Amino acid sequence: MRVDNWFTDFHAVTIFGYPLLLPIAAAIVLLLISALFTMMLYKINEQKQIKP
């Protein structure tokens, strides 16, 4: 049976001296970028609204 390397190997990245699995690190980076982008959109939208 042939098994892809995706399921047999794992990759880790070192962040501040701690090993972290690559999918977890990618999810954390994605969440941080999404939060930053959401805050930027909120600030831009707040500036464009008409103040009563």
PDB file of C-alpha atoms in Angstrom:
ATOM      1  CA  MET A   1       0.000   0.000   0.000  1.00  0.00           C
ATOM      2  CA  ARG A   2       1.362   3.427  -0.945  1.00  0.00           C
ATOM      3  CA  VAL A   3       1.023   6.142   1.697  1.00  0.00           C
ATOM      4  CA  ASP A   4       1.744   9.770   0.888  1.00  0.00           C
ATOM      5  CA  ASN A   5       4.416  11.607   2.843  1.00  0.00           C
ATOM      6  CA  TRP A   6       1.712  13.994   4.023  1.00  0.00           C
ATOM      7  CA  PHE A   7       0.489  11.318   6.431  1.00  0.00           C
ATOM      8  CA  THR A   8       3.758   9.613   7.360  1.00  0.00           C
ATOM      9  CA  ASP A   9       6.044  12.603   7.981  1.00  0.00           C
ATOM     10  CA  PHE A  10       5.488  15.639  10.120  1.00  0.00           C
ATOM     11  CA  HIS A  11       7.158  19.001   9.912  1.00  0.00           C
ATOM     12  CA  ALA A  12       7.852  21.305  12.824  1.00  0.00           C
ATOM     13  CA  VAL A  13       8.960  24.911  13.055  1.00  0.00           C
ATOM     14  CA  THR A  14      10.870  26.394  15.958  1.00  0.00           C
ATOM     15  CA  ILE A  15       9.301  29.506  17.481  1.00  0.00           C
ATOM     16  CA  PHE A  16      11.135  31.107  20.413  1.00  0.00           C
ATOM     17  CA  GLY A  17      12.972  27.834  20.998  1.00  0.00           C
ATOM     18  CA  TYR A  18       9.824  25.680  21.112  1.00  0.00           C
ATOM     19  CA  PRO A  19       8.964  23.189  18.369  1.00  0.00           C
ATOM     20  CA  LEU A  20       5.508  23.661  16.906  1.00  0.00           C
ATOM     21  CA  LEU A  21       3.832  21.478  14.300  1.00  0.00           C
ATOM     22  CA  LEU A  22       3.539  23.219  10.948  1.00  0.00           C
ATOM     23  CA  PRO A  23      -0.286  23.006  10.604  1.00  0.00           C
ATOM     24  CA  ILE A  24      -0.723  24.509  14.079  1.00  0.00           C
ATOM     25  CA  ALA A  25       1.779  27.279  13.321  1.00  0.00           C
ATOM     26  CA  ALA A  26       0.014  28.010  10.028  1.00  0.00           C
ATOM     27  CA  ALA A  27      -3.368  28.192  11.794  1.00  0.00           C
ATOM     28  CA  ILE A  28      -1.994  30.629  14.384  1.00  0.00           C
ATOM     29  CA  VAL A  29      -0.498  32.859  11.684  1.00  0.00           C
ATOM     30  CA  LEU A  30      -3.770  32.754   9.740  1.00  0.00           C
ATOM     31  CA  LEU A  31      -5.762  33.742  12.831  1.00  0.00           C
ATOM     32  CA  LEU A  32      -3.400  36.631  13.603  1.00  0.00           C
ATOM     33  CA  ILE A  33      -3.554  37.949  10.043  1.00  0.00           C
ATOM     34  CA  SER A  34      -7.356  37.606   9.997  1.00  0.00           C
ATOM     35  CA  ALA A  35      -7.695  39.504  13.279  1.00  0.00           C
ATOM     36  CA  LEU A  36      -5.388  42.277  12.049  1.00  0.00           C
ATOM     37  CA  PHE A  37      -7.259  42.557   8.755  1.00  0.00           C
ATOM     38  CA  THR A  38     -10.625  42.661  10.561  1.00  0.00           C
ATOM     39  CA  MET A  39      -9.427  45.447  12.871  1.00  0.00           C
ATOM     40  CA  MET A  40      -8.112  47.431   9.900  1.00  0.00           C
ATOM     41  CA  LEU A  41     -11.427  47.100   8.059  1.00  0.00           C
ATOM     42  CA  TYR A  42     -13.324  48.149  11.181  1.00  0.00           C
ATOM     43  CA  LYS A  43     -11.180  51.290  11.574  1.00  0.00           C
ATOM     44  CA  ILE A  44     -11.536  52.213   7.885  1.00  0.00           C
ATOM     45  CA  ASN A  45     -15.298  51.688   7.993  1.00  0.00           C
ATOM     46  CA  GLU A  46     -15.546  53.736  11.192  1.00  0.00           C
ATOM     47  CA  GLN A  47     -13.795  56.663   9.486  1.00  0.00           C
ATOM     48  CA  LYS A  48     -16.102  56.538   6.454  1.00  0.00           C
ATOM     49  CA  GLN A  49     -19.359  56.538   8.430  1.00  0.00           C
ATOM     50  CA  ILE A  50     -21.323  59.760   8.659  1.00  0.00           C
ATOM     51  CA  LYS A  51     -21.302  61.117  12.195  1.00  0.00           C
ATOM     52  CA  PRO A  52     -24.708  62.423  13.395  1.00  0.00           C
TER      53      PRO A  52
END
